[in-house]
Short mmCIF file of N, CA, C and O in Angstrom, two decimals:
data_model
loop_
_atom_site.label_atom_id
_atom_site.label_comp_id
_atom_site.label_asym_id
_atom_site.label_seq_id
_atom_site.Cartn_x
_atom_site.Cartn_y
_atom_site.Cartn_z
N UNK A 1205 -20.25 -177.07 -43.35
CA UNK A 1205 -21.49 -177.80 -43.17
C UNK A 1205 -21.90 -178.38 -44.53
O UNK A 1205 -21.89 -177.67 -45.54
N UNK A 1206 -22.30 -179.77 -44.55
CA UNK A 1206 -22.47 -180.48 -46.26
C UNK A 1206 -23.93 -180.33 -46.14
O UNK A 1206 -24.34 -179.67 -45.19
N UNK A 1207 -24.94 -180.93 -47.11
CA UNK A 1207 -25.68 -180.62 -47.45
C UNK A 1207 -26.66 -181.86 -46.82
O UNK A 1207 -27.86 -181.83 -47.09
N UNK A 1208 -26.15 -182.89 -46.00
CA UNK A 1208 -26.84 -183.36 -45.34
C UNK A 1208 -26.57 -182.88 -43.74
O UNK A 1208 -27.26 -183.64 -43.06
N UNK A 1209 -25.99 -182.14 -43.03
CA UNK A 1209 -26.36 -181.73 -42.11
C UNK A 1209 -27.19 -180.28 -41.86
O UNK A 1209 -27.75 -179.87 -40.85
N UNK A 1210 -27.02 -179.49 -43.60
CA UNK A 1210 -27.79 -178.88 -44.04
C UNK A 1210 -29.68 -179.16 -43.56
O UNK A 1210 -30.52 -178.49 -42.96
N UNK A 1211 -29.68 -180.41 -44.17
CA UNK A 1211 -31.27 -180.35 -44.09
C UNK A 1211 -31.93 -181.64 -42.92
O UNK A 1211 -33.04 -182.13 -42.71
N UNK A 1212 -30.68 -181.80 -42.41
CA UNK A 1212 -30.94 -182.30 -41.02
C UNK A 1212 -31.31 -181.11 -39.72
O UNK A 1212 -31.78 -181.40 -38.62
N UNK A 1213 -30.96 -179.82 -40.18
CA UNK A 1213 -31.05 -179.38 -39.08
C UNK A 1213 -32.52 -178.58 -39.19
O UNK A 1213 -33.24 -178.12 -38.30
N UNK A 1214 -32.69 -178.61 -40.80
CA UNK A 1214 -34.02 -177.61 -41.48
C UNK A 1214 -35.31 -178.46 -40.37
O UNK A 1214 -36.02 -178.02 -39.46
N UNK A 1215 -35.14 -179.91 -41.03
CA UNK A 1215 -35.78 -180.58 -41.01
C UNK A 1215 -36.27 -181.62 -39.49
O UNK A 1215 -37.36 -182.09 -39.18
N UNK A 1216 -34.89 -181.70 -38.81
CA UNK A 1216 -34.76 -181.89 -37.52
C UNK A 1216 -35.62 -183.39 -37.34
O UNK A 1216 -36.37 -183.56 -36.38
N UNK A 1217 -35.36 -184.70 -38.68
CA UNK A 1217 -35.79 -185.59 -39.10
C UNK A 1217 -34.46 -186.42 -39.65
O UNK A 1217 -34.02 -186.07 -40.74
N UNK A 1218 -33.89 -187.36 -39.03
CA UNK A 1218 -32.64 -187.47 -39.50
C UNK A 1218 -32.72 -188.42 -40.62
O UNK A 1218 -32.01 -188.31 -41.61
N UNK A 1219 -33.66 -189.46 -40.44
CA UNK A 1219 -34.54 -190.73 -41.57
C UNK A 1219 -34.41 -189.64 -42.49
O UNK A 1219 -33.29 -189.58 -43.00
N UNK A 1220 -35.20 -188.80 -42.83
CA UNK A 1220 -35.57 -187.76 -43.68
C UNK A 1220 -34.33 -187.20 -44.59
O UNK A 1220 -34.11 -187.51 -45.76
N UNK A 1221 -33.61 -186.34 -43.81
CA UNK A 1221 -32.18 -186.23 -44.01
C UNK A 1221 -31.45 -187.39 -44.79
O UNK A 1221 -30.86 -187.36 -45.87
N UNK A 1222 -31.64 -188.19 -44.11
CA UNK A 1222 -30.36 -189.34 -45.38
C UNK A 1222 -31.47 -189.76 -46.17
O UNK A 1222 -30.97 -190.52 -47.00
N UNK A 1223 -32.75 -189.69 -46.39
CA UNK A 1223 -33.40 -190.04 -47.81
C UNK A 1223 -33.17 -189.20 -48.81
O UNK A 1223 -32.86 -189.61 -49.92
N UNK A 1224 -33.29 -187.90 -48.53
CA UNK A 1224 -32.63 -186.42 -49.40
C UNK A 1224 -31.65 -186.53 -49.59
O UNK A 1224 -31.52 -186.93 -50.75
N UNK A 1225 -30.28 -186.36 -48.88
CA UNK A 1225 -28.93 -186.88 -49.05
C UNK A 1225 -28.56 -187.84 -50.34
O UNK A 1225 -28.00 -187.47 -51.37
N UNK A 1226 -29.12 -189.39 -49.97
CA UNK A 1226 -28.82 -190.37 -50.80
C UNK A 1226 -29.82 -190.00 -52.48
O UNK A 1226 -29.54 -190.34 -53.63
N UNK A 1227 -30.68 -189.40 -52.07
CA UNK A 1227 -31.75 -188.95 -53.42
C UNK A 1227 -30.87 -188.21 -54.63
O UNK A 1227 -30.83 -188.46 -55.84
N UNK A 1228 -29.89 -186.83 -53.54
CA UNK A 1228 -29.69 -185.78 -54.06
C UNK A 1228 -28.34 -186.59 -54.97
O UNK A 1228 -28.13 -186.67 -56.18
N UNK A 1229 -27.72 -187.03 -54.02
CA UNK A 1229 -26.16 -188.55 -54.45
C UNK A 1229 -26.63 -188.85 -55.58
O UNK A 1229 -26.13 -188.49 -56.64
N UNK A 1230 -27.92 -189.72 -55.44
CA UNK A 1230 -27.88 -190.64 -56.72
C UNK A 1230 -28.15 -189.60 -57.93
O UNK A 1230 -27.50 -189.83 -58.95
N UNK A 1231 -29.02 -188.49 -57.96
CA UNK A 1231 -29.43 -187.69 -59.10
C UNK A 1231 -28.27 -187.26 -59.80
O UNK A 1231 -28.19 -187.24 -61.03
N UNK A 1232 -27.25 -186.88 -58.91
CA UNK A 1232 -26.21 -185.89 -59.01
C UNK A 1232 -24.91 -186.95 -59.89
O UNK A 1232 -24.11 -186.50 -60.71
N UNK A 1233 -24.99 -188.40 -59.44
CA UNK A 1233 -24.30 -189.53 -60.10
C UNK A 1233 -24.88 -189.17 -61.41
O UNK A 1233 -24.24 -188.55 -62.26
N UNK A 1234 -26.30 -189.63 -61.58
CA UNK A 1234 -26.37 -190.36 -62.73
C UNK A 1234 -26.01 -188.58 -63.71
O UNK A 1234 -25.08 -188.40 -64.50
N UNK A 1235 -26.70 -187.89 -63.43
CA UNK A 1235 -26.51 -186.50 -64.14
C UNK A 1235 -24.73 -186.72 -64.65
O UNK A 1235 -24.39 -186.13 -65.68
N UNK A 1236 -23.99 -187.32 -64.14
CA UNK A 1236 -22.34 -186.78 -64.25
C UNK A 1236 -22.50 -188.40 -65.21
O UNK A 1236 -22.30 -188.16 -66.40
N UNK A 1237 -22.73 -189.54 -65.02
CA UNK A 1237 -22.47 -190.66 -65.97
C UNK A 1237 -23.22 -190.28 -66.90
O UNK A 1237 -22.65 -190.64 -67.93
N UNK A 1238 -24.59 -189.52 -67.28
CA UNK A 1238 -25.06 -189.31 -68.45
C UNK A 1238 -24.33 -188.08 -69.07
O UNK A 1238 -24.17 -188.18 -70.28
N UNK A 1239 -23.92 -187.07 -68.57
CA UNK A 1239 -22.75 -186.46 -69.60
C UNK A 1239 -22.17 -186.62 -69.72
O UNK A 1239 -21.51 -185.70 -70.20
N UNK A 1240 -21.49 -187.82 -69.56
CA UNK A 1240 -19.82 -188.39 -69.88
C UNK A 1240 -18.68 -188.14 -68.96
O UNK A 1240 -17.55 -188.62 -69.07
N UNK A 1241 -19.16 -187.20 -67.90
CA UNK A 1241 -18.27 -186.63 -66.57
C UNK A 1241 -18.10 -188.41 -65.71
O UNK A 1241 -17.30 -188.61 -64.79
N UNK A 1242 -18.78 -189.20 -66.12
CA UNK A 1242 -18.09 -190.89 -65.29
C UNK A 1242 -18.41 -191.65 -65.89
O UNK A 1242 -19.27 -191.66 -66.78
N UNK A 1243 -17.38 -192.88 -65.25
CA UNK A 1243 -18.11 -193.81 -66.28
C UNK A 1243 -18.73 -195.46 -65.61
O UNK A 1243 -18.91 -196.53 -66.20
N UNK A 1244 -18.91 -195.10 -64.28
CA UNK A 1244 -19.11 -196.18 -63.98
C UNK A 1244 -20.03 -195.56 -62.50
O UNK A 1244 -19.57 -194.96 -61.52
N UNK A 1245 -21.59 -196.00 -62.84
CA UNK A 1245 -22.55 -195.51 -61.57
C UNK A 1245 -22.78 -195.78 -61.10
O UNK A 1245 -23.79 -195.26 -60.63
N UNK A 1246 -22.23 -197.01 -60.44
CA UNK A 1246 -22.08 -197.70 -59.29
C UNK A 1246 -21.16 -197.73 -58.49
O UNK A 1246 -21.43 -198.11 -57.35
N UNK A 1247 -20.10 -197.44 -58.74
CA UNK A 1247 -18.44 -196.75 -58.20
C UNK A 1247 -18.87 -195.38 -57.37
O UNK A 1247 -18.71 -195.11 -56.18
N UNK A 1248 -19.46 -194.62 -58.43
CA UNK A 1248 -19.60 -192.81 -58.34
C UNK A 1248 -20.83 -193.15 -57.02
O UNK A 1248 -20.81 -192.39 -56.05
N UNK A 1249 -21.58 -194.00 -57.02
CA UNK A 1249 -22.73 -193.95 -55.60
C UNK A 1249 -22.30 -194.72 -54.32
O UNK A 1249 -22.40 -194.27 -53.18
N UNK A 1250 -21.85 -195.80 -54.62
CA UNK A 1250 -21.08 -196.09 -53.40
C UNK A 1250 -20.03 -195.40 -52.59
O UNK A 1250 -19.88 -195.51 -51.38
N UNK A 1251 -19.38 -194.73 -53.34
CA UNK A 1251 -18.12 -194.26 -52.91
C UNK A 1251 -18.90 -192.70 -52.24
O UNK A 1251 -18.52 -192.32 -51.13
N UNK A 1252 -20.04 -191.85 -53.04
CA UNK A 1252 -20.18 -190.63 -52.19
C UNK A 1252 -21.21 -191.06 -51.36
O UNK A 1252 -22.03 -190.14 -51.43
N UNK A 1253 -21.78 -192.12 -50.44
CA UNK A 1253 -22.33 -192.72 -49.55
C UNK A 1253 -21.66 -193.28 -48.74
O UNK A 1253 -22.33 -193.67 -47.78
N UNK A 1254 -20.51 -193.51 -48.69
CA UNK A 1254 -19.98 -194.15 -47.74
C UNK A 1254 -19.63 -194.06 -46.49
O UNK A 1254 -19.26 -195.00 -45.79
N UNK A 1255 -19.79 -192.16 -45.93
CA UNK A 1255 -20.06 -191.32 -44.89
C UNK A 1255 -21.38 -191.83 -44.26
O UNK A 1255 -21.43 -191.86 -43.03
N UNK A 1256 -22.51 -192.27 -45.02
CA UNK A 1256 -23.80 -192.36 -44.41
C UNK A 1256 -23.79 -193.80 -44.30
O UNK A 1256 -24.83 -194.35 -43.93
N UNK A 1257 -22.80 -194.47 -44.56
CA UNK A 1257 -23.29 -195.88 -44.06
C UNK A 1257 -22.90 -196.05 -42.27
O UNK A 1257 -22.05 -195.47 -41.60
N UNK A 1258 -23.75 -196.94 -41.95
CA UNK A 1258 -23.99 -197.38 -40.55
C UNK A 1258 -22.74 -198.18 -39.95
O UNK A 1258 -22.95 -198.73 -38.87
N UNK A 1259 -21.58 -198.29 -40.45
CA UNK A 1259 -21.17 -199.70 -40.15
C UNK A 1259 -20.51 -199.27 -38.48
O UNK A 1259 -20.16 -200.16 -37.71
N UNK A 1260 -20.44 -197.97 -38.16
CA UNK A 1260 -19.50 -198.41 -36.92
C UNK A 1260 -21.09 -198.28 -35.84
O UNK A 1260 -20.73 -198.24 -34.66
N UNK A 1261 -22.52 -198.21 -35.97
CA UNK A 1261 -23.38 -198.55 -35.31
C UNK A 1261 -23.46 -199.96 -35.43
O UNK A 1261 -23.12 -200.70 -34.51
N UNK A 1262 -23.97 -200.44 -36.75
CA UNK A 1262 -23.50 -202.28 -36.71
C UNK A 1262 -22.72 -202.86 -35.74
O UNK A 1262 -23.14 -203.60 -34.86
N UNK A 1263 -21.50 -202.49 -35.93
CA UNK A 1263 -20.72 -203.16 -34.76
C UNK A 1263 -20.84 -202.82 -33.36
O UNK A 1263 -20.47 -203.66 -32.55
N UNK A 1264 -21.44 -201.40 -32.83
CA UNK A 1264 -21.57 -201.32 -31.73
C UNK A 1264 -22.53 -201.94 -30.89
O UNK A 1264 -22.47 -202.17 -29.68
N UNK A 1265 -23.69 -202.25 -31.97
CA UNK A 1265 -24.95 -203.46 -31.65
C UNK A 1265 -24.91 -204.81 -31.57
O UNK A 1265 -25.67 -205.57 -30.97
N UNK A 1266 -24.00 -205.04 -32.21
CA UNK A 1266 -23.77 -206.77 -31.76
C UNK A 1266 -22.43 -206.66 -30.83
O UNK A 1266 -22.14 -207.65 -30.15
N UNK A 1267 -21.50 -205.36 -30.74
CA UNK A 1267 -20.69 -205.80 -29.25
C UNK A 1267 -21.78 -205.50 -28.03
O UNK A 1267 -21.97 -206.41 -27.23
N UNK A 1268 -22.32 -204.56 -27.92
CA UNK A 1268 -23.46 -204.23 -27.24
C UNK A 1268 -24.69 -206.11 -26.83
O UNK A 1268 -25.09 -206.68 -25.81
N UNK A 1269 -24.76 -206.28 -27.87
CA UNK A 1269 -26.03 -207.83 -27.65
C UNK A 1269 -24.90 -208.78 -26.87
O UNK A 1269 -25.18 -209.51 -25.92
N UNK A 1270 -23.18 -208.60 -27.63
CA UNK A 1270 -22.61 -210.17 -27.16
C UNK A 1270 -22.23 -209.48 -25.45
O UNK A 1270 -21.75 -210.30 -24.67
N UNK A 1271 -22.35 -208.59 -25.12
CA UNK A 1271 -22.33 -208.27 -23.64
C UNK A 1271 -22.96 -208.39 -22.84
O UNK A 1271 -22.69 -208.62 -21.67
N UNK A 1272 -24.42 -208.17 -23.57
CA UNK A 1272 -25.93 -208.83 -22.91
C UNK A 1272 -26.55 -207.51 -22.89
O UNK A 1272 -27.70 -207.53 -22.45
N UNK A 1273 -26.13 -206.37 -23.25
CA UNK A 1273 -26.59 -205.52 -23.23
C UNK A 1273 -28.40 -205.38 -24.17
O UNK A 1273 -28.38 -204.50 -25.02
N UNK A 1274 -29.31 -205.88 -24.10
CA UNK A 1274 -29.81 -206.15 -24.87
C UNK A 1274 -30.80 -204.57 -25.75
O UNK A 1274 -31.07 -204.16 -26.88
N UNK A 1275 -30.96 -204.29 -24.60
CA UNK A 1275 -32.06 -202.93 -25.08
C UNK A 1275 -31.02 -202.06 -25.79
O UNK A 1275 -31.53 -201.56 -26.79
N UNK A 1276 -29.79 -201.73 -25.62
CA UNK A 1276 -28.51 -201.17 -25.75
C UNK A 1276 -28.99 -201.69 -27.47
O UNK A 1276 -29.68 -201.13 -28.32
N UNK A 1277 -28.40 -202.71 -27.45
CA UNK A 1277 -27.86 -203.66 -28.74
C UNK A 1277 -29.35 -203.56 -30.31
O UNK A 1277 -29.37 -203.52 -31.54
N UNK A 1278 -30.16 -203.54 -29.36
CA UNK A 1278 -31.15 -203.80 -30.27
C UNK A 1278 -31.94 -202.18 -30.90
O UNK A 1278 -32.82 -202.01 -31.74
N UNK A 1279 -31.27 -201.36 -30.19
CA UNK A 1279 -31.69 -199.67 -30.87
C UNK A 1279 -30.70 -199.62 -31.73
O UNK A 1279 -30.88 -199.47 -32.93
N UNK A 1280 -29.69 -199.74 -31.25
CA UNK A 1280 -28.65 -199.60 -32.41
C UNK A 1280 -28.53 -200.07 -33.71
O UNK A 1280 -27.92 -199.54 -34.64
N UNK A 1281 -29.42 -201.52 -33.69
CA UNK A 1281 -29.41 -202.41 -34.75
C UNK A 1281 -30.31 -201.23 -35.51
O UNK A 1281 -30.12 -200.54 -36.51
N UNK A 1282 -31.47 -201.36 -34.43
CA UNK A 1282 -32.79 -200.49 -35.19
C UNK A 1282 -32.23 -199.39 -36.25
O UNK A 1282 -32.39 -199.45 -37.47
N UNK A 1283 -31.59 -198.43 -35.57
CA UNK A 1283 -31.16 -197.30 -36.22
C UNK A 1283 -30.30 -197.57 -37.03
O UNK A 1283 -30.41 -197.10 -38.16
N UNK A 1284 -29.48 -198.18 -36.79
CA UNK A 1284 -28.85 -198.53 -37.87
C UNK A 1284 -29.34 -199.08 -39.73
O UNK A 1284 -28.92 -198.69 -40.82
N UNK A 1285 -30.55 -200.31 -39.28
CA UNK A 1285 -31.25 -200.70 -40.17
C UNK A 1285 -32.11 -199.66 -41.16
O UNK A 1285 -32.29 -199.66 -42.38
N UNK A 1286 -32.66 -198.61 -39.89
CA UNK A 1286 -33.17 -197.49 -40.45
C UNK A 1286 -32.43 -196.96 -41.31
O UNK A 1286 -32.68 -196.82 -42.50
N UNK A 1287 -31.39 -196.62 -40.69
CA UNK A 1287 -30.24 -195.76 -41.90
C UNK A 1287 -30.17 -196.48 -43.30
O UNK A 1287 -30.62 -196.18 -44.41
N UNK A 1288 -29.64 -197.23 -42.97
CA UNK A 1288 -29.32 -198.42 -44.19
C UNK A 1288 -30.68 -198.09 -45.37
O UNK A 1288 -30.43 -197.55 -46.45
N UNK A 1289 -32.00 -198.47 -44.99
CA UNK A 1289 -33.37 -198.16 -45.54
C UNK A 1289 -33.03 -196.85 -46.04
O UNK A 1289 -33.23 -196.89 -47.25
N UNK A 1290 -32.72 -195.95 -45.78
CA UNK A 1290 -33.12 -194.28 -45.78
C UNK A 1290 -32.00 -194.30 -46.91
O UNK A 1290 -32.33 -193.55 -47.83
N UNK A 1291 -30.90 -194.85 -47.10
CA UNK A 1291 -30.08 -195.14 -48.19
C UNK A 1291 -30.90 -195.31 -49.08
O UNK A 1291 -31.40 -194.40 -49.74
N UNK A 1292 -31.17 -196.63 -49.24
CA UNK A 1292 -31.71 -197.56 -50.06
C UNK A 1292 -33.10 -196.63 -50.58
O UNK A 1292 -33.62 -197.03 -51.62
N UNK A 1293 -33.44 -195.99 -50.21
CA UNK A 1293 -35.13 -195.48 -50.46
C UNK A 1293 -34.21 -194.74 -51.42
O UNK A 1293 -33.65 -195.34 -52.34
N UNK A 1294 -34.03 -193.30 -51.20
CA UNK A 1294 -33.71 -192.31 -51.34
C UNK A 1294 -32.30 -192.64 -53.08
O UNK A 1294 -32.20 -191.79 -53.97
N UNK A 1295 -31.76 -193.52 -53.09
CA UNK A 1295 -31.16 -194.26 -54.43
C UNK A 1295 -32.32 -194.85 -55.39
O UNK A 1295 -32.54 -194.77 -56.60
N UNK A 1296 -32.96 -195.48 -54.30
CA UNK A 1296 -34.39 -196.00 -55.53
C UNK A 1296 -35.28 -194.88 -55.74
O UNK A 1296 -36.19 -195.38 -56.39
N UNK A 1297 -35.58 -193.61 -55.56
CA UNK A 1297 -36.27 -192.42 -55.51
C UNK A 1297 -35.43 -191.91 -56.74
O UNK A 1297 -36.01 -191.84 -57.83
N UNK A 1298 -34.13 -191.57 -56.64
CA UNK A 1298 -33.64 -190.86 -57.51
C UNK A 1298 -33.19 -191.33 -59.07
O UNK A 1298 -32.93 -190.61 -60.03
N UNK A 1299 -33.21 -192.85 -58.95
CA UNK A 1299 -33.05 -193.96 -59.82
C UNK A 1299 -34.29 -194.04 -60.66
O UNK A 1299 -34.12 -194.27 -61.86
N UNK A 1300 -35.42 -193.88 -60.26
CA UNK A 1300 -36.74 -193.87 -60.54
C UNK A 1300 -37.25 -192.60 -61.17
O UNK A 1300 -37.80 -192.56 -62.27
N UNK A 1301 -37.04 -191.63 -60.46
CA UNK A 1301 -37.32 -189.99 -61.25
C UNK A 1301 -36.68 -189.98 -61.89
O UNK A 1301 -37.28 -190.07 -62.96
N UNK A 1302 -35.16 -189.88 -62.14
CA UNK A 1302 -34.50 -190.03 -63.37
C UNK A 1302 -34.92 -190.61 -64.45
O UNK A 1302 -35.37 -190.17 -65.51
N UNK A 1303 -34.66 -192.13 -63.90
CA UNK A 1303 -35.36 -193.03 -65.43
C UNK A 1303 -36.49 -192.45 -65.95
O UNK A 1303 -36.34 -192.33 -67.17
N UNK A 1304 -37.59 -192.03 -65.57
CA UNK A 1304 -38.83 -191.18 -65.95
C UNK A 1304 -38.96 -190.14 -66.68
O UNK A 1304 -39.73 -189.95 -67.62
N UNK A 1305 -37.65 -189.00 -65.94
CA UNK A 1305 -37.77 -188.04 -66.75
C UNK A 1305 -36.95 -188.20 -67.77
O UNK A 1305 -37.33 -187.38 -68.60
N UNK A 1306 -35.73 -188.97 -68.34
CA UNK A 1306 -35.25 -189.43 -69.48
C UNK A 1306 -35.85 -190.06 -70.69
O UNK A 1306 -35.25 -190.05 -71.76
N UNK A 1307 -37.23 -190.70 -70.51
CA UNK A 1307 -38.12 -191.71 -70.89
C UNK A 1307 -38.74 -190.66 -71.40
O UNK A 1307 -38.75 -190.57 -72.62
N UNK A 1308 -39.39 -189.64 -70.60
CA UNK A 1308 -40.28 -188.05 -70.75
C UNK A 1308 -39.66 -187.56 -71.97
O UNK A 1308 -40.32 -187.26 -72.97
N UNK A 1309 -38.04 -187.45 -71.90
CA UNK A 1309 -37.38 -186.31 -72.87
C UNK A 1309 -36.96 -186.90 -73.95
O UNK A 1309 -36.83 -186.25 -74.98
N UNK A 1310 -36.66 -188.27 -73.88
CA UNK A 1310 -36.53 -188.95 -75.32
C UNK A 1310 -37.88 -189.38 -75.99
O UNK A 1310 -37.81 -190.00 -77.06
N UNK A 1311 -39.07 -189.11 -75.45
CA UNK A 1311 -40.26 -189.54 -76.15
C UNK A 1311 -40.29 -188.20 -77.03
O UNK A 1311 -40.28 -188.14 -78.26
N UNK A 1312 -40.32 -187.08 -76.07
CA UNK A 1312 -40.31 -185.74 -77.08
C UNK A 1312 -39.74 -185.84 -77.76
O UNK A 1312 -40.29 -185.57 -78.82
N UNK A 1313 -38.40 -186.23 -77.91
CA UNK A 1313 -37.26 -185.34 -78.75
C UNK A 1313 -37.67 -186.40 -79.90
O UNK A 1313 -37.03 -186.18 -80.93
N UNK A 1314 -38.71 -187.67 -80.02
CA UNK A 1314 -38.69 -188.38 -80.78
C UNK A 1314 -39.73 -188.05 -81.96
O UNK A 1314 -39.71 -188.57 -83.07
N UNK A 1315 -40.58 -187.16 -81.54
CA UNK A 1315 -41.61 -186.58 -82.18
C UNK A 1315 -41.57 -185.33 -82.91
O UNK A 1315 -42.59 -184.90 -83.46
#
């Protein structure tokens, strides 16, 4: 069990779940490119996200719409879009606390 079906099941919020997920991803990136463990943090986040991307809902929503299926086609998009967002939040969350608390620890260490 990984650590996003971990707190999918705590939480029983799946939006929720991949905002934590992608949060915990991005912290856990930049932590490994700022000690020298990578060297490229955009490689290291795409690549351990790529389980949570939507794409085989994508396609099931527009084969779903080109069938006429419409109510079908258009949840899927939904959720899908959702997902995608819950990415995107949860990278800009962890992108953001980081930068902050680095900003925090080099002001000290400057004094």
């Amino acid at each position: 069990m990984n650590a996003f079906e971990k707190v999918d099941n705590f939480f029983n919020i799946t939006f929720f779940a991949q905002i934590v997920a992608s949060f915990v991803t991005g912290i856990i990136a930049m932590l490994f490119v700022q000690t020298g463990w990578g060297n490229n943090l955009d490689t290291i986040i795409v690549s351990a996200l790529m389980g949570l991307v939507p794409g085989m809902a994508i396609t099931n929503s527009f084969r779903d719409l080109m069938a006429g299926h419409l109510v079908a086609g258009i949840s899927l998009l939904a959720q899908a879009l959702l997902t995608a967002a819950a990415i995107g939040v949860g990278i800009f969350l962890s992108w953001r606390c980081f930068k902050t608390v680095l900003s925090i620890y080099e002001l000290n260490e400057r004094r």
